[in-house]
Amino acid sequence: MIVYIYDGTFSGLLTAVYEAFYQKEKPGQILKEWDYSQNLFSQPIYIYSDNDKADKVFNAIKERISFTALKNVYYAFLSETDNGDTLIYNYLKLGLKMGKYVDGNYSHETVSRLHEICKKVAREKHRMLGLIRFRLIRGDVYYASMEPDHNVIALIAPHFARRMSDQNWIIHDIKRKTAIVYNQTEWVMTELEVTQALPIDEEEYLYQKVWKTYFDKIAIRERKNPRLQKSFMPSRYWKHLIEI
Amino acid sequence: MNLERKVEILSESAKYDVSCSSSGSKRKNTKGGLGNGAYAGICHSWSEDGRCISLLKILYTNYCIYDCVYCVNRHSNDIPRAAFTPEELAELTINFYRRNYIEGLFLSSGIIKNPDYTMEQLIKAMRLLRENKGFNGYIHVKAIPGADSRLISLAGQYADRMSVNIELPTGKSLSMLAPQKNKSSIIGSMGLISTRIKEVREERKTFKKALPFVPAGQSTQLIVGATPDDDLHVLNLTQGLYGRFGLKRVYYSAYVPVNTQSSLLPAIASPPMVRENRLYQADWLLRFYGFKAEEILDEKHPNLDLNLDPKSDWALRNLHLFPVEVNKADYEMLLRVPGIGVISARKILAARRVKALTFDGLSRIGVVLKRARHFITCQGKYYGERGLNEELIRLSITNTKRTFSQASNQLTIFTEEFLGC
């Protein structure tokens, strides 16, 4: 089977899609370089990112399919799901045939699988808007850590830039070693690894304590239902929360 | 008294307010300010009872001159009391907000001195947040029933949502359990807010700079199960409130026995949560599914079936309208099929424009086939095993779910909306 391998960037993926449309050898799979391991049955073709080709695909999706389709492709790319990139390729093949109606084709397996993945990413993005917790560290910076299943950090940055526009903050994806840093004017994405304990501001402990008390007291004992709590707030997120 | 202790007392006293919605307001951040409104609302945590936490839901004070029989804060209860200062409350809100613990503030209060004085204190706290601290996050404030109309109007300029609790379904129940409150002052305050919302909406069409007034609308709450009032009464009241005052939401709160000493209250071991859930489901039918209260319940069936959701119950009583062909039925009829919700009905319309839907496609769309298959045909074929027999369908639907007795402690089948978000 022919496997296209690309550098893992969005523009790399779009380049791979471009090549898949124009080259004779169609891929059975598209993979990020770190997800590929050699075996007897696969015939790898390395795709080098090319911004011009990527732009062409980007515009083709927007113009010949729809803006929604473009968003779907980006979300599916960020999902980092197994075989997600191959699914994107199949979805685009169908999309270029059907045009803007592709997303109405709910009962088609490729479309419905892609929608499912996009929904997961959108849901986690929304969850992270509520579930990240900033801690005040010395030097007047608010720091939040997270480990989302999908790579949603860039999706949530604009929300916090609008909302917490008058404070300095860092949102850190520990799993992917990336961070968004905001300085009251603009945000940038950067690589980040924290190796030692952060210098917590004294005031921080007070509000953490009060928040825990609040969290504890607001529950109605007669209605206790930890299963329900977990279904809304899965325990894999808990270690980055203050209250639990 | 330190801050932590105050929070302990004043959140404990506020927890019986059901609403936790933070949606419906698109308030923008100002330059150099803090916060904004997310139109869809954002939940920030979930407490041990599974209810979402999106706002700092707290009382300004739990000192109260009223003596409502069901209320934990009533005057004659011997409980620890506390009160915030407007400054303390504003600081706390800001500090929680900056850490992304909350989406804003839900401010309620016991009645101190009189309704006017209480309303003034709440306004002071809100004004401090909005004007001095540049806070643009969400604020839900209680309108104190009986407060002067000018104060209520002023409060609405700072708030995103306002609510007056109707407390109990009938005036009779209210005068029995909350003798110092009366229906006319509650309804009066509601009417005032609703009129003002409409006026300001008109003003803002011509004068873009006119101040917003309660942009996320008004809501109310009532207690279910503290009095013998039936569901028919509750639903009729609800329908009236949506129609007359354009309320955004009516919340239902299963009665939790906090004051057990009164003979006026029923002796129950646990809150009637299944009944509460059925009311929310019926409420959804009124708001999003085009149902009328009189279709859901009547004098002969004045209470919702605890074993069956209200839509399935309605469908079983109206079997002559079924089955419907999913590839042909209009939107309104699709919405009436048990197992098809607003989202799946819309998807069905979109999908069948591309090509005829198959039965397998329906489950991918999100239709709950366990229920729906009894009431539909797909490309002319009927997939219900038991035919259109009311008793058999009822059995088939209810058997697949938990029975009532189990469900009363483990209600994990709800969506967050049903829990009052």
XYZ file of C-alpha atoms in Angstrom:
665
model
C 0.000 0.000 0.000
C 1.209 3.475 -0.816
C 1.584 5.669 2.252
C 2.117 9.416 2.083
C 4.197 10.739 4.955
C 4.249 14.402 5.843
C 5.835 16.624 8.498
C 2.782 16.871 10.762
C 1.899 20.473 9.996
C -1.437 21.558 8.585
C 0.208 22.897 5.471
C 2.048 19.600 5.112
C -1.245 17.750 5.204
C -2.751 20.015 2.557
C 0.321 19.486 0.387
C -0.150 15.740 0.732
C -3.755 16.117 -0.356
C -2.593 18.137 -3.357
C -0.143 15.461 -4.395
C -2.750 12.773 -3.910
C -4.981 14.517 -6.402
C -2.297 15.153 -9.009
C 0.043 12.218 -8.814
C -0.603 8.871 -10.379
C 0.165 6.927 -7.241
C -2.845 7.418 -4.947
C -2.221 6.917 -1.239
C -4.088 4.302 0.754
C -3.023 6.164 3.876
C -1.695 9.597 4.840
C 0.391 9.688 8.027
C 2.387 12.122 10.128
C 6.065 11.223 10.128
C 6.086 10.228 13.806
C 3.108 7.923 13.312
C 4.735 5.955 10.521
C 6.722 2.812 11.115
C 8.213 0.907 8.229
C 6.937 -2.499 7.244
C 7.023 -4.901 4.309
C 3.657 -4.029 2.935
C 3.844 -0.276 2.787
C 5.510 1.808 0.190
C 6.273 5.208 1.710
C 6.358 8.443 -0.256
C 7.659 11.451 1.653
C 5.766 14.679 0.963
C 7.617 17.950 1.470
C 5.482 20.851 2.690
C 4.881 23.378 -0.021
C 2.974 26.520 0.865
C 1.819 27.223 -2.677
C 0.308 23.779 -3.062
C -1.209 23.985 0.412
C -2.790 27.348 -0.417
C -4.296 25.938 -3.566
C -5.956 23.127 -1.640
C -7.034 25.555 1.097
C -8.753 27.808 -1.424
C -10.225 24.930 -3.361
C -11.917 23.620 -0.207
C -13.277 27.070 0.626
C -14.504 27.842 -2.861
C -15.493 24.503 -4.327
C -16.877 22.920 -1.162
C -17.603 25.311 1.718
C -16.157 27.204 4.638
C -17.694 24.595 6.951
C -15.753 21.890 5.151
C -12.553 23.843 5.691
C -13.294 24.124 9.377
C -14.112 20.419 9.545
C -10.793 19.539 7.943
C -8.883 21.734 10.387
C -10.705 20.304 13.402
C -10.151 16.747 12.192
C -6.458 17.547 11.718
C -6.245 18.865 15.290
C -8.011 15.789 16.619
C -4.820 13.719 16.167
C -7.056 10.676 15.815
C -5.700 7.453 14.307
C -6.182 7.523 10.553
C -7.679 10.996 10.807
C -5.572 12.308 7.935
C -6.617 9.497 5.612
C -10.223 10.192 6.554
C -9.720 13.867 5.674
C -8.416 12.852 2.252
C -11.436 10.613 1.613
C -13.794 13.335 2.829
C -12.220 15.838 0.457
C -12.453 13.432 -2.475
C -16.170 13.152 -1.794
C -16.464 16.885 -1.134
C -14.956 17.899 -4.450
C -17.460 15.626 -6.146
C -20.511 16.768 -4.189
C -19.640 20.397 -3.454
C -21.321 22.141 -0.547
C -23.858 19.343 -0.095
C -21.236 16.981 1.254
C -21.986 17.858 4.869
C -25.665 17.140 4.415
C -24.751 13.584 3.517
C -25.075 12.549 7.150
C -25.618 8.907 6.495
C -22.428 8.486 4.444
C -19.864 6.652 6.549
C -16.901 8.915 5.780
C -18.907 12.066 6.403
C -20.468 10.815 9.598
C -17.111 9.604 10.958
C -15.511 12.933 10.182
C -18.391 14.807 11.798
C -18.050 12.641 14.864
C -14.372 13.524 15.192
C -15.071 17.224 14.652
C -17.748 17.067 17.317
C -15.268 15.578 19.775
C -12.796 18.354 19.077
C -15.465 21.050 19.313
C -16.711 19.568 22.561
C -13.269 19.442 24.095
C -12.546 22.963 22.929
C -15.720 24.110 24.679
C -14.866 22.092 27.789
C -11.433 23.666 28.009
C -12.965 27.143 27.939
C -14.535 26.269 31.275
C -12.127 23.773 32.772
C -8.741 25.422 32.620
C -7.669 27.044 35.883
C -5.301 29.969 36.097
C -2.890 30.210 39.019
C -1.350 33.541 39.885
C 2.423 33.264 39.859
C 4.913 35.884 41.000
C 5.521 38.580 38.457
C 1.772 39.049 37.945
C 1.257 36.233 35.448
C -1.663 33.817 35.417
C -0.593 30.307 34.439
C -2.841 27.402 33.391
C -1.816 23.863 32.501
C -3.825 21.300 30.575
C -3.565 17.980 28.766
C -6.445 17.782 26.316
C -6.999 14.691 24.177
C -7.040 16.828 21.041
C -4.761 19.687 20.100
C -7.210 22.483 20.927
C -4.879 25.104 22.386
C -4.936 27.381 19.338
C -8.719 27.173 19.240
C -9.196 28.487 22.767
C -6.574 31.247 22.688
C -8.733 33.957 21.053
C -11.458 33.462 23.676
C -9.084 34.176 26.541
C -7.408 37.034 24.691
C -10.795 38.748 24.474
C -11.910 37.846 27.936
C -8.770 38.230 30.075
C -7.465 41.117 28.004
C -6.114 43.030 31.008
C -3.962 40.296 32.517
C -0.816 38.449 31.489
C -1.413 34.774 31.023
C 0.054 31.523 29.799
C -1.909 28.461 28.758
C 0.329 25.433 28.665
C -0.368 22.117 26.946
C 1.929 19.864 28.935
C 1.379 16.822 26.743
C 2.401 18.604 23.526
C 4.909 20.948 25.176
C 3.324 23.981 23.574
C 1.989 27.152 25.143
C 0.064 30.286 24.312
C 1.591 33.364 25.890
C -0.385 36.604 26.137
C 0.964 39.994 27.206
C -2.221 42.158 27.270
C -1.739 43.002 23.587
C -1.262 39.847 21.565
C -0.863 36.109 21.911
C 1.797 33.882 20.428
C 2.229 30.148 20.330
C 5.543 28.818 21.532
C 7.266 25.661 22.708
C 7.409 25.348 26.471
C 8.544 22.852 29.041
C 8.426 23.633 32.761
C 10.976 21.666 34.737
C 10.774 23.205 38.191
C 7.994 24.297 40.535
C 6.414 27.625 39.659
C 6.766 30.531 42.124
C 3.165 30.796 43.323
C 1.923 34.199 44.499
C 0.898 34.264 48.183
C -2.598 35.539 47.417
C -3.188 32.528 45.205
C -3.527 30.130 48.166
C -6.334 32.167 49.698
C -8.504 32.073 46.602
C -7.780 28.407 45.963
C -8.957 27.637 49.471
C -12.090 29.743 49.165
C -12.886 28.181 45.792
C -12.604 24.685 47.285
C -14.949 25.658 50.083
C -17.408 27.085 47.609
C -17.248 23.965 45.447
C -17.898 21.780 48.436
C -20.791 23.807 49.849
C -22.690 24.358 46.618
C -23.500 20.636 46.223
C -26.843 19.471 47.599
C -26.151 16.366 49.681
C -29.612 14.936 49.138
C -28.939 14.904 45.390
C -25.436 13.455 45.448
C -24.595 11.774 42.139
C -20.878 11.267 41.442
C -21.557 9.271 38.275
C -23.384 12.172 36.749
C -20.588 14.498 37.804
C -18.032 12.271 36.095
C -20.015 11.992 32.913
C -19.931 15.763 32.494
C -16.430 16.253 33.836
C -14.351 13.148 33.050
C -11.747 12.371 35.677
C -8.859 12.580 33.192
C -9.211 16.384 33.464
C -9.249 16.480 37.254
C -5.558 16.743 37.957
C -5.444 20.236 36.490
C -8.411 21.469 38.531
C -8.145 23.142 41.895
C -11.418 22.053 43.392
C -11.297 18.312 43.129
C -15.528 36.972 60.086
C -13.076 35.958 57.357
C -13.835 35.595 53.672
C -13.760 31.807 53.624
C -16.311 31.542 56.420
C -18.624 33.996 54.702
C -18.412 32.054 51.464
C -19.123 28.868 53.379
C -22.294 30.251 54.937
C -23.582 32.237 52.007
C -23.070 29.585 49.330
C -24.607 26.886 51.520
C -27.677 29.099 51.715
C -27.800 29.789 47.973
C -27.500 26.262 46.652
C -31.231 25.635 46.356
C -31.535 28.135 43.528
C -31.621 25.940 40.463
C -30.624 28.202 37.621
C -27.004 28.025 36.592
C -27.413 29.341 33.077
C -24.851 31.828 31.866
C -26.125 32.017 28.317
C -27.988 34.510 26.197
C -25.777 37.552 26.637
C -23.170 38.755 24.159
C -21.767 41.446 26.441
C -18.425 42.591 24.987
C -15.306 43.411 26.900
C -14.357 47.062 27.155
C -10.874 48.405 26.565
C -8.767 47.565 29.607
C -11.709 45.769 31.146
C -12.214 42.219 32.325
C -14.600 39.631 30.985
C -17.293 39.157 28.415
C -20.430 37.101 27.867
C -20.331 33.840 25.921
C -23.671 33.603 24.147
C -23.842 29.833 24.503
C -22.836 29.927 28.159
C -19.912 28.007 29.633
C -19.952 25.486 32.464
C -16.815 25.725 34.582
C -17.217 22.773 36.889
C -19.659 20.148 38.114
C -20.390 19.709 41.785
C -20.844 16.382 43.560
C -24.572 16.381 42.839
C -23.807 16.522 39.121
C -25.158 20.036 38.655
C -23.061 22.393 36.618
C -21.273 25.347 38.169
C -21.001 28.287 35.864
C -21.653 31.231 38.159
C -20.612 32.164 41.654
C -24.057 31.508 43.096
C -24.192 33.228 46.398
C -26.339 35.299 48.745
C -25.484 38.849 49.634
C -26.736 37.954 53.089
C -28.715 35.150 54.685
C -30.221 37.393 57.344
C -33.901 37.400 56.432
C -36.996 39.019 57.885
C -39.285 36.511 56.157
C -40.239 33.151 57.585
C -41.019 30.944 54.597
C -41.730 27.439 55.844
C -39.645 25.578 53.207
C -36.637 27.905 53.234
C -33.356 27.199 54.984
C -32.768 30.908 55.580
C -36.087 31.629 57.227
C -36.068 33.990 60.156
C -36.892 31.394 62.795
C -34.110 28.956 61.832
C -31.124 28.900 64.148
C -28.286 28.880 61.622
C -25.030 30.829 61.285
C -25.643 34.164 59.568
C -23.335 36.383 57.539
C -23.361 39.325 55.158
C -20.952 40.599 52.547
C -19.995 44.175 51.926
C -20.339 45.221 48.270
C -16.538 45.610 48.103
C -15.857 42.086 49.399
C -18.317 40.544 47.013
C -16.867 42.405 44.021
C -13.277 41.408 44.950
C -14.280 37.768 45.314
C -16.073 37.731 41.959
C -13.144 39.343 40.171
C -10.608 36.994 41.704
C -12.629 33.887 40.876
C -13.187 35.193 37.364
C -9.509 35.919 36.705
C -8.680 32.306 37.584
C -11.392 31.068 35.214
C -13.360 29.417 38.031
C -16.612 31.066 36.983
C -18.508 32.726 34.182
C -19.845 35.481 36.418
C -22.038 36.144 39.412
C -25.470 34.904 40.452
C -26.518 37.256 43.201
C -29.447 36.593 45.461
C -30.210 37.653 49.008
C -32.301 37.203 52.095
C -34.603 40.154 52.762
C -32.897 42.647 55.047
C -35.039 45.440 56.549
C -37.356 45.630 53.538
C -37.402 44.811 49.797
C -36.182 48.276 48.756
C -33.176 48.275 51.060
C -32.226 44.765 49.921
C -32.487 45.692 46.255
C -30.295 48.739 46.897
C -27.529 46.586 48.385
C -27.524 44.289 45.357
C -27.368 47.305 43.053
C -24.397 48.691 44.999
C -22.452 45.479 44.520
C -23.257 45.297 40.816
C -22.455 48.955 40.230
C -19.087 48.486 41.891
C -18.330 45.561 39.608
C -19.471 47.229 36.413
C -18.416 50.823 36.948
C -15.378 50.700 39.219
C -13.827 47.367 38.321
C -14.595 47.291 34.610
C -16.217 43.877 34.921
C -18.061 42.686 31.812
C -18.767 39.097 32.789
C -22.222 37.674 33.309
C -24.438 38.808 36.189
C -27.705 37.169 37.138
C -29.505 39.070 39.880
C -32.640 38.357 41.836
C -35.292 41.023 41.587
C -36.644 41.307 45.095
C -40.421 41.069 44.781
C -42.115 44.189 46.040
C -39.081 46.455 45.540
C -39.730 49.866 44.017
C -40.042 49.819 40.229
C -37.261 52.389 39.848
C -34.866 50.133 41.738
C -35.790 47.135 39.636
C -35.246 49.173 36.465
C -31.849 50.293 37.720
C -30.797 46.766 38.654
C -31.681 45.590 35.158
C -29.173 47.988 33.625
C -26.317 46.192 35.351
C -27.568 42.634 35.023
C -27.554 40.190 32.136
C -30.434 38.210 33.516
C -32.977 38.872 36.238
C -35.324 36.506 37.958
C -38.142 36.657 40.447
C -38.925 33.296 41.970
C -42.560 32.368 41.761
C -41.766 29.761 44.475
C -45.016 27.753 44.401
C -47.520 26.956 41.677
C -50.580 28.524 43.305
C -51.386 31.608 45.350
C -52.976 29.345 47.919
C -49.817 27.293 48.416
C -47.797 30.483 48.599
C -49.921 32.039 51.318
C -49.695 28.818 53.284
C -45.904 28.333 53.072
C -44.593 31.853 52.427
C -47.118 34.083 54.187
C -45.067 37.289 53.808
C -44.778 36.914 50.065
C -47.742 37.333 47.819
C -48.497 36.362 44.303
C -49.412 39.854 43.159
C -46.077 41.410 44.097
C -44.203 38.536 42.437
C -46.263 38.781 39.249
C -46.073 42.583 39.448
C -42.272 42.583 39.476
C -42.199 40.049 36.640
C -44.519 42.199 34.559
C -42.372 45.234 35.205
C -39.203 43.505 34.014
C -40.940 42.085 30.962
C -42.369 45.489 29.967
C -39.012 47.170 30.444
C -37.216 44.519 28.348
C -39.632 45.157 25.481
C -39.338 48.952 25.799
C -35.559 48.939 25.804
C -35.454 46.543 22.873
C -37.527 49.084 20.908
C -35.410 52.033 22.074
C -32.242 50.289 21.008
C -33.526 49.932 17.480
C -33.411 53.710 17.107
C -30.777 54.705 19.652
C -27.874 52.298 19.451
C -26.365 53.804 22.563
C -29.364 53.204 24.821
C -28.248 51.088 27.777
C -29.090 47.390 27.535
C -31.641 46.032 29.960
C -31.450 42.377 31.073
C -30.155 41.267 27.646
C -30.342 37.566 28.563
C -33.975 37.860 29.590
C -35.796 36.870 32.750
C -36.417 33.530 34.367
C -38.169 32.117 37.412
C -38.194 29.037 39.584
C -40.781 27.045 41.458
C -40.624 24.234 43.962
C -42.170 20.920 43.013
C -43.518 18.510 45.577
C -43.810 20.729 48.647
C -47.531 21.181 48.047
C -50.214 18.945 46.519
C -50.374 20.970 43.259
C -50.436 18.691 40.216
C -48.301 18.780 37.051
C -51.184 20.019 34.928
C -51.291 23.108 37.092
C -47.538 23.585 36.888
C -47.481 23.231 33.102
C -50.410 25.572 32.566
C -48.712 28.153 34.747
C -45.474 27.689 32.824
C -47.199 28.077 29.476
C -48.828 31.261 30.751
C -45.488 32.688 31.909
C -43.810 32.019 28.567
C -46.723 33.534 26.714
C -47.504 36.509 28.926
C -44.093 37.649 30.104
C -41.832 36.122 27.447
C -39.771 34.360 30.114
C -36.597 32.658 28.936
C -36.850 29.807 31.369
C -38.994 28.357 34.100
C -36.898 26.231 36.452
C -38.287 23.438 38.593
C -36.726 22.489 41.855
C -37.552 19.162 43.477
C -38.502 19.925 47.064
C -35.646 19.159 49.446
C -36.874 18.850 53.032
C -34.572 21.228 54.898
C -36.976 22.224 57.662
C -38.484 19.011 58.915
C -40.327 20.364 61.929
C -43.311 21.873 60.137
C -46.540 19.926 59.772
C -47.364 22.023 56.697
C -44.734 20.225 54.666
C -44.882 16.675 53.335
C -42.677 14.077 55.022
C -40.547 12.667 52.230
C -37.245 10.807 52.344
C -35.701 12.156 49.154
C -36.483 14.944 46.669
C -38.913 13.968 43.846
C -36.202 14.103 41.203
C -37.852 11.957 38.568
C -40.906 14.186 38.667
C -38.650 17.225 38.363
C -37.009 15.671 35.299
C -40.356 14.843 33.679
C -41.385 18.468 34.128
C -38.206 19.644 32.413
C -38.926 17.263 29.535
C -42.475 18.602 29.264
C -41.122 22.151 29.461
C -38.845 21.361 26.495
C -41.900 20.164 24.571
C -43.553 23.532 25.194
C -40.561 25.613 24.196
C -38.951 23.768 21.315
C -41.376 21.145 20.039
C -44.560 23.110 19.442
C -46.638 21.319 22.064
C -49.392 22.925 24.118
C -49.819 22.115 27.803
C -53.307 20.729 27.143
C -51.892 18.167 24.706
C -49.490 16.857 27.303
C -51.865 16.673 30.280
C -55.563 17.053 30.971
C -58.044 16.750 33.845
C -58.149 13.000 33.346
C -54.326 12.723 33.415
C -53.244 15.609 35.652
C -49.760 14.207 36.357
C -46.852 13.162 34.164
C -46.102 9.449 33.930
C -42.968 8.781 35.950
C -42.048 5.711 33.911
C -42.296 7.269 30.501
C -41.097 10.533 29.006
C -43.944 12.937 28.150
C -43.390 12.773 24.392
C -43.599 8.989 24.267
C -46.626 9.172 26.520
C -48.303 11.643 24.157
C -47.431 9.528 21.125
C -48.920 6.416 22.709
C -52.154 8.272 23.379
C -52.181 9.432 19.745
C -51.197 6.305 17.888
C -53.621 7.130 15.072
C -51.101 9.747 13.858
C -48.357 7.150 13.425
C -46.319 5.711 11.834
C -44.861 8.620 9.846
C -42.518 8.214 6.893
C -39.195 9.868 7.826
C -38.456 10.657 4.202
C -41.655 12.643 3.775
C -42.929 13.978 7.110
C -42.644 17.723 7.711
C -40.456 19.210 10.431
C -43.299 19.701 12.900
C -44.350 16.088 12.667
C -40.776 14.769 12.859
C -40.390 16.690 16.095
C -43.328 14.807 17.529
C -41.745 11.402 17.000
C -40.301 9.982 20.248
C -36.558 9.552 19.810
C -36.216 12.420 17.331
C -35.030 15.710 18.792
C -34.575 19.184 17.357
C -31.079 18.460 16.058
C -31.884 15.096 14.504
C -35.070 16.477 12.911
C -33.030 19.213 11.223
C -30.414 16.712 10.112
C -33.102 14.488 8.626
C -34.345 17.411 6.525
C -30.823 18.194 5.301
C -29.841 14.583 4.677
C -32.902 13.599 2.671
C -32.331 16.533 0.349
C -29.146 14.734 -0.720
C -30.649 11.271 -0.943
C -33.345 9.151 0.639
C -32.540 8.135 4.181
C -31.915 4.544 5.092
C -32.746 3.021 8.453
C -29.019 2.659 9.266
C -28.505 6.314 8.359
C -31.009 7.308 11.024
C -28.895 6.048 13.888
C -25.848 7.831 12.480
C -27.876 11.030 12.522
C -28.532 10.541 16.211
C -32.115 9.293 16.205
C -32.832 7.101 19.227
C -34.142 4.081 17.375
C -35.139 2.218 20.516
C -38.029 4.624 20.765
C -38.374 5.991 17.256
C -38.655 2.711 15.368
C -42.151 2.091 16.730
C -43.425 5.343 15.298
C -41.818 5.631 11.866
C -41.476 3.977 8.542
C -38.270 4.338 6.553
C -38.700 4.063 2.781
C -42.051 2.465 3.476
C -40.763 -0.232 5.785
C -41.812 -0.484 9.438
C -39.062 -1.549 11.848
C -40.975 -1.855 15.101
C -41.191 -5.489 16.071
C -44.457 -5.299 17.856
C -46.774 -3.482 15.537
C -48.745 -0.436 16.539
C -50.007 -1.889 19.772
C -50.015 0.632 22.592
C -49.392 -1.761 25.460
C -46.603 -3.628 23.685
C -44.804 -0.472 22.613
C -45.099 0.909 26.122
C -43.531 -2.245 27.496
C -40.765 -2.188 24.921
C -39.882 1.433 25.604
C -39.994 1.280 29.377
C -38.203 -2.060 29.653
C -35.124 -0.704 27.994
C -34.740 1.961 30.624
C -34.164 1.871 34.319
C -37.256 1.384 36.369
C -38.552 4.191 38.493
C -37.250 2.971 41.840
C -33.686 2.638 40.576
C -33.841 5.842 38.654
C -34.596 7.937 41.699
C -31.013 7.726 42.942
C -29.108 7.329 39.702
C -30.263 9.721 37.059
C -27.447 9.582 34.599
C -29.595 9.683 31.499
C -30.037 13.424 31.473
C -28.399 16.001 29.361
C -27.085 18.976 31.256
C -29.979 21.106 30.075
C -32.404 18.912 31.924
C -30.606 19.670 35.130
C -31.350 23.301 34.830
C -28.326 24.669 33.042
